[in-house]
Amino acid sequence: MEQVKCECGHVNPHGTAFCESCGKPLVDLGERPLLDMRYEGSARRSQTYKKTIIDQIWAFFSSVKVGVALIVITLVASAIGTIFPQQMYIPPNVDPAEYYKQQYGWAGKLYYELGFNNLYGSWWYILLIALIGVSLVICSLDRVIPLYRALKRQGVKRHPHFLERQRLFGVSHVSDLDKTMAVLKERLAARRYHVREEGGHLLAEKGRFSRWGPYVNHIGLIIFLIGAMLRSVPGMYTDRVMWIPEGETKEIPGTNGRYFLKSEKFIFETYEKGKDNEVFNAAIDRVGNGMIAKNYQTNVVLYKRVGPVIPGAKPKLEKVKEYPIRVNEPLKFDHYALYQVDFRLNEPKAMSFQLADKQSGKTFGTVTVDLYDPKESYNLGHGYRVELLSYFPDFEFDEDGNPSTKSRVPNNPAFVFKMYAPDRPKGEVSFVAIRQTIEPFGDNKYKMAFAGLQTRNVSGLTVRRDFTLWILGLGGVIFMIGLIQGMYWNHRRIWVQRINGELWIAAHTNKNWFGLKNELRRLLDGTGVAMPTDRLEEEKQAGQGGQAHGTA
């Protein structure tokens, strides 16, 4: 598109509202008494070029309304993600679909089906964050480049129409223009204005850097969003939950098989009346003796795999260190941190049954069923053996009345045994659950009598590694710098010109007009120059006066 040349000789980009150099209006401003100084009348690409598809995309994302809408949608989605726990925080050995349905009913089922259980890592959530970043970049470039160009090219001498259309404007008759101009220049410099003089005219300016505050804000937000998106890149961020029973060694999730952890012992301590400080007695009486946790920790041994990872092969481990993991005292290694966050006391581990004669009570051996890794067959010798036909860790009857399991956690274990004896070579079937025994094919001679329960303590640990934290921190610091830069400083300009033997003075600020007017009063005190009038307030007063007259 063609450029626009002003009568002062400056060439302006197409779409400029008033000359970047002298301020003469280049378009018909209509009846508007004041100039729109927000972007110095500069030509923004989104408002000028709208022909191609790229122009339309640019115009779409340069809209502040679009950016705000994207942020609101992301905030709403983020809030929905906190209604129920994300899948990474539920027990690892349960079916997520069943877990959400059983724990939260139809709402949980809908939550899972809509994919909110893995919301923060979903493709559409990452896309929303990316779109916010695109909007911030385009919004910033669409405004900051024309604004910078206009401020850099502004001239000292401004067109009379530019001065007349400023919010603060006044004309004074003074006896000695040269002396008055010299006094004003000295006072402006004393107030830390950057004063430029050209042909007997003055332009005083300070605080221009505050105009870049919002764009520094945007840079901080963009860096922050980049950090948030990098969390979806493998290896950059790990936040996993690890449940480890006492005495077991498990691979630490998120370490790609390089590190293993063994739980030596879980310790749970409570406050007890008479043994702890008396200040806790009131709380102990209210809650109950031995009910308030004092300390819970997991004594662990950290191992590192030696050699390459071979699928299916038993790893060769090298001891790294021993450490007691307590609340807020994590085990740290190789940029990882293991936090103590939860525990389960006396979780069922194995159940023992005795094969017994129902009439005489005589027993023929004991079967111990590992509730996490049960065997299919148990040989008791002398012709007696037991087969495990079915195992239901969390037993319930489904809608059709058939036995099923809610989860893989042994909260309510049930078993279907087939018992063989020398006099029962074809075997007898028995369904055994807690406080319940069913013989589906008639009376049996033998039964599986409950003989004992083995329990164990299980520690809940969180595994974290974050290489994006410094990026998020950097973005936050830059954002705060921009916030302070834009909030606590303001861009002030004062134009003083000689026109036809009169002294014209105009002033503008991007905010805090009250402060600028007070500064002008102190600046003009004793100079004989009249205080510029506030055109906006005059219009408001005139409008209120007209309304009052009409009412009367």
XYZ file of C-alpha atoms in Angstrom:
552
model
C 0.000 0.000 0.000
C 1.085 3.589 -0.648
C 2.793 5.596 2.063
C 1.477 8.987 3.161
C 3.745 12.050 3.000
C 2.993 14.878 5.417
C 3.463 18.553 4.597
C 6.404 18.555 7.042
C 8.182 16.128 4.716
C 7.926 13.014 6.890
C 6.757 9.834 5.126
C 4.246 7.832 7.199
C 3.073 4.236 6.724
C -0.374 3.766 5.248
C -3.054 3.889 7.940
C -1.297 6.403 10.207
C -3.878 8.647 11.924
C -1.573 11.609 12.464
C 1.985 12.346 11.375
C 4.647 10.541 13.402
C 6.878 13.624 13.277
C 4.732 16.766 13.550
C 1.413 15.310 14.667
C -0.752 16.796 11.925
C -3.939 14.691 11.480
C -3.766 12.682 8.252
C -7.313 11.347 8.365
C -10.659 12.939 9.039
C -11.078 12.867 12.816
C -14.681 14.025 12.646
C -16.019 15.779 15.722
C -13.602 14.124 18.116
C -11.934 16.974 20.049
C -9.058 14.828 21.383
C -6.504 12.655 19.646
C -6.302 8.943 20.443
C -2.758 8.805 21.835
C -2.807 5.165 22.903
C -0.561 4.056 20.027
C 0.499 7.553 18.920
C -1.793 7.288 15.883
C 0.525 4.683 14.360
C -0.587 2.237 11.675
C -1.158 -1.238 13.144
C -0.885 -4.136 10.745
C -4.102 -5.722 11.993
C -6.046 -2.541 11.221
C -4.438 -1.884 7.844
C -3.926 -5.183 5.997
C -6.940 -7.489 5.699
C -6.746 -9.029 2.226
C -4.913 -12.351 2.530
C -5.583 -15.299 4.831
C -2.390 -14.430 6.743
C -3.720 -10.913 7.297
C -6.981 -12.341 8.656
C -5.186 -14.768 10.986
C -2.975 -11.935 12.189
C -6.006 -9.693 12.773
C -7.800 -12.509 14.659
C -4.972 -13.225 17.096
C -4.093 -9.538 17.536
C -7.503 -8.957 19.123
C -7.380 -8.494 22.892
C -10.853 -10.033 23.139
C -9.579 -13.249 21.535
C -6.649 -13.378 23.961
C -8.919 -12.839 26.968
C -11.349 -15.490 25.695
C -8.519 -18.031 25.347
C -7.308 -17.271 28.869
C -10.835 -17.635 30.302
C -11.345 -20.974 28.514
C -8.002 -22.239 29.822
C -8.806 -21.115 33.366
C -12.196 -22.836 33.257
C -10.607 -26.033 31.921
C -7.921 -25.857 34.612
C -10.578 -25.478 37.297
C -12.491 -28.501 35.955
C -9.262 -30.509 36.208
C -9.220 -29.940 39.979
C -12.743 -31.236 40.674
C -11.524 -34.830 40.999
C -7.952 -36.147 41.347
C -5.965 -36.515 38.166
C -5.177 -40.097 37.145
C -1.540 -39.781 38.241
C -2.735 -39.405 41.845
C -5.015 -42.433 42.057
C -3.698 -45.853 43.133
C -1.668 -47.363 40.273
C -3.125 -50.859 40.487
C -6.761 -49.926 39.871
C -8.712 -49.500 36.662
C -9.173 -45.715 36.200
C -12.625 -46.061 34.643
C -13.874 -48.177 37.548
C -12.126 -45.986 40.109
C -13.819 -42.767 38.983
C -17.173 -44.501 38.668
C -17.002 -46.160 42.093
C -15.596 -43.164 43.929
C -17.589 -40.328 42.363
C -20.612 -41.955 40.713
C -22.002 -40.763 37.399
C -20.063 -37.495 37.676
C -16.804 -39.417 37.968
C -17.750 -41.645 35.032
C -18.491 -38.584 32.874
C -15.281 -36.950 34.093
C -13.285 -39.959 32.896
C -15.122 -40.350 29.588
C -14.528 -36.676 28.721
C -10.809 -37.134 29.324
C -10.531 -34.737 32.272
C -8.640 -37.416 34.238
C -5.489 -36.530 32.242
C -6.432 -32.947 31.485
C -3.124 -31.135 31.929
C -1.284 -33.421 29.555
C -4.026 -33.639 26.934
C -3.390 -32.380 23.417
C -6.211 -29.835 23.507
C -5.005 -28.296 26.783
C -1.475 -27.951 25.390
C -3.035 -26.446 22.240
C -4.887 -23.855 24.359
C -1.630 -22.835 26.014
C 0.072 -22.624 22.602
C -2.764 -20.437 21.237
C -2.428 -18.096 24.211
C 1.278 -17.829 23.411
C 0.553 -17.095 19.737
C -1.988 -14.454 20.762
C 0.506 -12.794 23.108
C 3.233 -12.713 20.445
C 0.985 -11.284 17.719
C -0.726 -8.800 20.083
C 2.660 -7.521 21.208
C 4.243 -7.256 17.749
C 1.123 -5.618 16.315
C 1.373 -2.803 18.840
C 4.921 -2.427 20.122
C 6.672 -2.007 16.741
C 4.456 0.873 15.488
C 4.514 2.471 18.952
C 8.305 2.301 19.156
C 8.655 3.747 15.655
C 6.257 6.613 16.398
C 7.929 7.576 19.689
C 11.398 7.376 18.162
C 10.429 9.621 15.238
C 8.423 12.228 17.123
C 9.584 15.770 16.459
C 9.972 18.653 18.900
C 7.825 21.067 16.934
C 4.270 19.798 16.643
C 1.445 20.925 14.402
C -1.033 23.354 16.062
C -3.877 20.888 15.493
C -1.901 18.264 17.435
C -1.488 20.610 20.403
C -5.102 21.773 20.352
C -6.354 18.194 20.485
C -4.409 17.217 23.605
C -6.325 16.712 26.848
C -4.260 19.366 28.693
C -3.888 22.465 26.543
C -3.563 26.188 27.125
C -2.495 29.445 25.456
C -0.830 32.271 27.396
C 0.384 35.780 26.664
C 3.670 36.513 28.401
C 5.787 39.658 28.247
C 9.156 37.963 27.794
C 8.923 34.708 25.846
C 12.662 34.026 25.856
C 12.981 34.379 29.628
C 9.866 32.290 30.249
C 11.087 29.551 27.944
C 14.462 29.524 29.683
C 12.825 29.239 33.128
C 10.547 26.443 31.952
C 13.469 24.571 30.399
C 15.480 24.848 33.628
C 12.558 23.681 35.790
C 11.770 20.771 33.500
C 15.372 19.592 33.598
C 15.329 19.885 37.408
C 12.324 17.553 37.452
C 14.325 14.946 35.511
C 12.633 15.516 32.187
C 14.628 14.817 29.060
C 14.338 18.185 27.348
C 14.828 18.676 23.607
C 14.878 22.130 22.028
C 14.407 22.964 18.378
C 13.771 26.403 16.863
C 12.790 27.869 20.204
C 10.299 25.065 20.929
C 10.543 22.569 23.792
C 9.635 18.909 24.160
C 10.087 17.537 27.696
C 9.663 13.819 28.215
C 10.215 11.302 31.018
C 9.164 7.781 31.892
C 8.987 6.525 28.295
C 10.229 3.117 29.477
C 6.924 2.632 31.325
C 5.179 2.319 27.938
C 7.024 -0.975 27.434
C 5.726 -2.459 30.721
C 2.803 -4.389 29.166
C 5.084 -5.836 26.498
C 7.678 -6.901 29.067
C 4.679 -8.511 30.788
C 3.902 -10.396 27.615
C 7.507 -11.586 27.267
C 7.356 -12.970 30.817
C 4.067 -14.723 30.110
C 5.393 -16.200 26.859
C 8.464 -17.580 28.653
C 6.211 -18.964 31.382
C 3.967 -20.657 28.815
C 6.998 -22.138 27.066
C 8.056 -23.617 30.400
C 4.569 -25.016 30.952
C 4.533 -26.605 27.484
C 8.006 -28.094 27.970
C 6.576 -30.111 30.847
C 4.928 -32.338 28.270
C 8.316 -33.124 26.701
C 9.671 -36.486 27.955
C 12.489 -36.058 30.437
C 11.769 -32.411 31.195
C 9.223 -32.961 33.956
C 8.272 -35.901 36.161
C 5.525 -35.993 38.769
C 4.603 -39.583 39.554
C 3.140 -41.445 42.514
C 4.906 -44.535 43.828
C 3.378 -46.997 46.312
C 6.003 -49.275 47.836
C 5.316 -51.926 50.528
C 7.735 -52.713 53.316
C 10.474 -55.118 52.311
C 9.944 -54.744 48.553
C 12.221 -53.282 45.888
C 10.596 -51.405 43.013
C 11.673 -49.447 39.975
C 11.277 -45.725 40.553
C 8.765 -44.477 37.948
C 10.022 -41.805 35.578
C 13.670 -42.906 35.791
C 13.523 -45.165 32.704
C 14.610 -48.183 34.718
C 17.839 -46.595 35.967
C 16.953 -46.340 39.659
C 15.283 -48.687 42.134
C 14.077 -48.207 45.689
C 13.774 -50.656 48.556
C 11.541 -49.919 51.529
C 13.319 -51.248 54.619
C 10.776 -50.063 57.171
C 7.838 -47.712 57.538
C 7.585 -45.772 60.798
C 4.373 -44.172 62.035
C 4.405 -42.170 65.256
C 1.541 -40.354 66.975
C 1.152 -37.867 69.775
C 0.253 -39.546 73.055
C -1.006 -37.906 76.209
C 1.540 -37.977 78.986
C 4.450 -38.675 76.636
C 4.470 -35.491 74.596
C 4.370 -31.804 75.430
C 1.341 -30.738 77.476
C 0.408 -28.122 74.853
C -0.928 -30.976 72.712
C -3.235 -32.371 75.429
C -6.301 -30.378 74.396
C -6.001 -31.525 70.768
C -5.360 -35.127 71.879
C -8.454 -35.083 74.121
C -10.548 -33.735 71.253
C -9.346 -36.177 68.582
C -8.300 -39.161 70.660
C -5.089 -40.540 72.104
C -2.808 -41.892 69.397
C -4.896 -40.439 66.558
C -2.774 -37.420 65.598
C 0.211 -38.154 63.359
C 3.518 -36.965 64.752
C 5.837 -38.435 62.176
C 5.676 -40.873 59.333
C 8.724 -41.865 57.395
C 10.081 -44.545 55.116
C 13.579 -45.861 55.610
C 14.769 -46.684 52.121
C 17.766 -47.875 50.177
C 18.423 -46.331 46.768
C 19.897 -48.551 44.062
C 21.203 -47.775 40.586
C 21.095 -50.217 37.695
C 24.460 -51.411 36.478
C 24.701 -52.043 32.749
C 22.134 -51.553 29.987
C 18.385 -52.036 30.375
C 17.494 -55.472 28.984
C 13.739 -56.169 28.813
C 12.781 -59.208 30.873
C 16.200 -59.569 32.487
C 16.670 -59.199 36.230
C 18.559 -55.953 36.816
C 21.936 -55.856 38.489
C 21.750 -53.202 41.173
C 24.393 -51.113 42.901
C 23.644 -49.521 46.252
C 23.757 -45.730 46.176
C 22.623 -44.577 49.613
C 20.336 -45.159 52.598
C 17.964 -42.416 53.627
C 14.936 -41.825 55.907
C 12.276 -40.058 53.825
C 10.096 -37.854 56.022
C 7.476 -35.227 55.263
C 9.272 -32.210 53.756
C 12.592 -34.092 53.921
C 12.792 -35.732 50.482
C 15.435 -38.069 49.135
C 17.275 -36.161 46.399
C 19.432 -37.708 43.669
C 20.251 -36.970 40.023
C 17.773 -34.036 39.901
C 15.010 -36.296 41.297
C 13.273 -35.831 44.645
C 11.177 -38.464 46.461
C 8.637 -36.991 48.888
C 6.691 -38.802 51.618
C 3.055 -37.906 50.950
C 0.835 -40.801 52.048
C 0.701 -44.246 53.638
C -1.557 -47.226 54.165
C -1.268 -49.145 57.427
C -1.906 -52.870 57.767
C -2.823 -53.445 54.138
C -3.667 -57.136 53.486
C -0.767 -58.967 51.868
C -1.571 -62.667 52.108
C -4.368 -64.873 53.455
C -3.906 -68.387 54.814
C -6.477 -71.200 54.612
C -6.477 -74.753 55.876
C -7.947 -77.604 53.926
C -10.139 -79.283 56.543
C -12.737 -81.987 56.900
C -16.064 -80.327 57.695
C -17.233 -83.126 59.995
C -14.124 -84.015 61.977
C -12.272 -80.712 61.662
C -9.081 -82.511 60.749
C -6.719 -80.390 58.640
C -4.550 -81.583 55.767
C -2.302 -78.592 55.167
C -2.203 -74.825 54.900
C -2.490 -72.729 51.755
C -1.104 -69.162 51.793
C -2.418 -67.000 48.945
C -0.384 -63.955 48.001
C -3.069 -61.343 47.364
C -0.913 -59.556 44.782
C 0.596 -62.563 43.004
C -1.487 -65.688 43.717
C -0.472 -69.115 42.462
C -2.844 -71.276 40.466
C -2.159 -74.530 42.341
C -1.026 -75.529 45.863
C 0.190 -79.090 46.530
C -0.341 -80.208 50.135
C 1.079 -83.730 49.696
C -0.426 -87.165 50.301
C -2.884 -86.667 47.455
C -4.265 -83.347 48.739
C -4.055 -80.222 46.633
C -5.950 -76.982 46.006
C -6.451 -75.058 42.782
C -7.358 -71.375 42.670
C -9.943 -71.108 39.900
C -10.788 -67.417 40.338
C -9.615 -64.528 42.452
C -11.531 -61.284 43.088
C -9.334 -58.742 44.961
C -12.165 -56.270 45.582
C -15.186 -58.518 45.450
C -18.695 -57.460 44.461
C -21.629 -58.850 42.482
C -22.192 -57.155 39.132
C -25.554 -56.129 37.676
C -26.207 -59.687 36.481
C -25.457 -61.180 39.872
C -22.082 -62.613 38.861
C -18.988 -62.169 41.048
C -16.574 -59.489 39.872
C -13.954 -57.122 41.255
C -14.079 -53.358 41.574
C -10.315 -52.945 41.462
C -7.022 -54.793 41.770
C -6.547 -53.623 45.357
C -7.365 -56.406 47.862
C -9.891 -54.449 49.874
C -12.402 -57.304 49.979
C -10.746 -60.480 48.585
C -12.789 -63.494 47.502
C -11.686 -66.838 46.029
C -13.033 -69.787 44.100
C -11.122 -72.897 45.214
C -11.223 -76.422 43.870
C -10.184 -78.933 46.528
C -8.783 -82.374 45.652
C -8.406 -85.295 48.058
C -7.726 -89.039 47.660
C -11.442 -89.697 48.141
C -12.460 -86.727 45.975
C -10.342 -87.140 42.828
C -12.719 -84.950 40.764
C -12.532 -82.199 43.363
C -15.028 -79.983 45.135
C -15.629 -76.296 44.392
C -16.016 -73.701 47.121
C -16.480 -69.945 46.959
C -14.782 -68.250 49.903
C -15.068 -64.573 50.843
C -14.750 -62.668 54.098
C -17.427 -64.064 56.434
C -18.988 -65.920 53.538
C -18.669 -69.424 52.057
C -20.771 -70.713 49.188
C -20.795 -74.262 47.837
C -22.278 -73.847 44.344
C -22.473 -77.580 43.524
C -24.006 -78.959 46.724
C -22.585 -79.931 50.092
C -18.865 -80.567 50.207
C -16.937 -82.879 52.465
C -14.024 -80.469 52.663
C -13.773 -76.757 53.273
C -11.180 -73.971 53.160
C -11.017 -72.676 56.722
C -9.574 -69.219 57.335
C -6.240 -69.559 59.146
C -4.684 -66.101 59.227
C -3.979 -62.782 57.571
C -0.632 -61.197 56.829
C -0.553 -57.400 56.585
C 2.048 -54.853 55.641
C 2.512 -51.109 55.642
C 2.676 -49.305 52.311
C 4.330 -45.940 51.726
C 3.015 -43.400 49.235
C 5.833 -41.410 47.649
C 5.828 -38.701 45.011
C 8.639 -38.780 42.443
C 9.484 -35.363 41.054
C 12.014 -33.943 38.645
C 11.585 -30.539 37.056
C 13.929 -29.005 34.494
C 11.366 -26.322 33.666
C 11.297 -24.656 37.069
C 13.965 -22.091 36.207
C 12.099 -21.208 33.006
C 8.873 -20.689 34.954
C 10.769 -18.638 37.536
C 12.429 -16.509 34.859
C 9.070 -15.873 33.207
C 7.553 -14.925 36.563
C 10.391 -12.495 37.378
C 10.160 -10.817 33.955
C 6.374 -10.615 34.319
C 6.735 -8.854 37.697
C 9.328 -6.458 36.269
C 6.890 -5.522 33.508
C 4.070 -5.182 36.030
C 6.083 -2.813 38.237
C 7.416 -0.966 35.207
C 3.925 -0.305 33.870
C 2.150 0.368 37.181
C 4.509 2.584 39.170
C 5.844 4.825 36.419
C 4.067 6.795 33.717
C 5.054 8.364 30.433
C 4.725 12.154 30.586
C 5.317 14.663 27.793
C 5.030 18.444 27.810
C 5.156 20.544 24.639
C 5.961 24.270 24.892
C 5.849 26.235 21.622
C 5.884 29.830 20.425
C 3.074 30.444 17.965
C 2.229 33.980 16.738
C 3.786 35.619 19.796
C 1.854 33.389 22.189
C 3.062 30.562 24.371
C 1.205 27.327 23.663
C 1.545 24.515 26.160
C 0.123 20.993 25.926
C 0.725 17.864 27.997
C -0.046 14.169 27.842
C 0.434 11.111 30.043
C -0.595 7.502 29.609
C -2.056 7.488 33.170
C -2.233 9.488 36.426
C -3.519 12.743 35.022
C -3.965 14.086 38.533
C -0.222 13.751 39.148
C 0.625 15.419 35.832
C -1.649 18.394 36.594
C -0.072 18.849 40.004
C 3.374 18.763 38.404
C 2.317 21.375 35.851
C 1.041 23.681 38.620
C 4.392 23.518 40.398
C 6.225 23.948 37.083
C 4.256 27.054 36.008
C 4.063 28.690 39.430
C 5.351 32.262 39.211
C 6.034 32.185 35.475
C 2.895 34.021 34.398
C 1.880 31.050 32.218
C -1.732 29.992 32.718
C -2.466 26.457 33.825
C -3.643 24.373 30.830
C -7.272 23.379 30.996
C -8.442 19.778 31.134
C -10.499 19.422 27.956
C -12.037 16.129 29.054
C -13.325 17.530 32.333
C -14.674 20.571 30.518
C -16.657 18.296 28.209
C -18.038 16.332 31.164
C -19.067 19.500 32.983
C -20.647 20.882 29.833
C -22.567 17.648 29.350
C -23.792 17.643 32.966
C -24.793 21.303 32.661
C -26.778 20.538 29.508
C -28.571 17.656 31.218
C -29.411 19.829 34.234
C -30.755 22.602 31.944
C -32.874 20.099 30.063
C -34.308 18.721 33.298
C -35.158 22.192 34.505
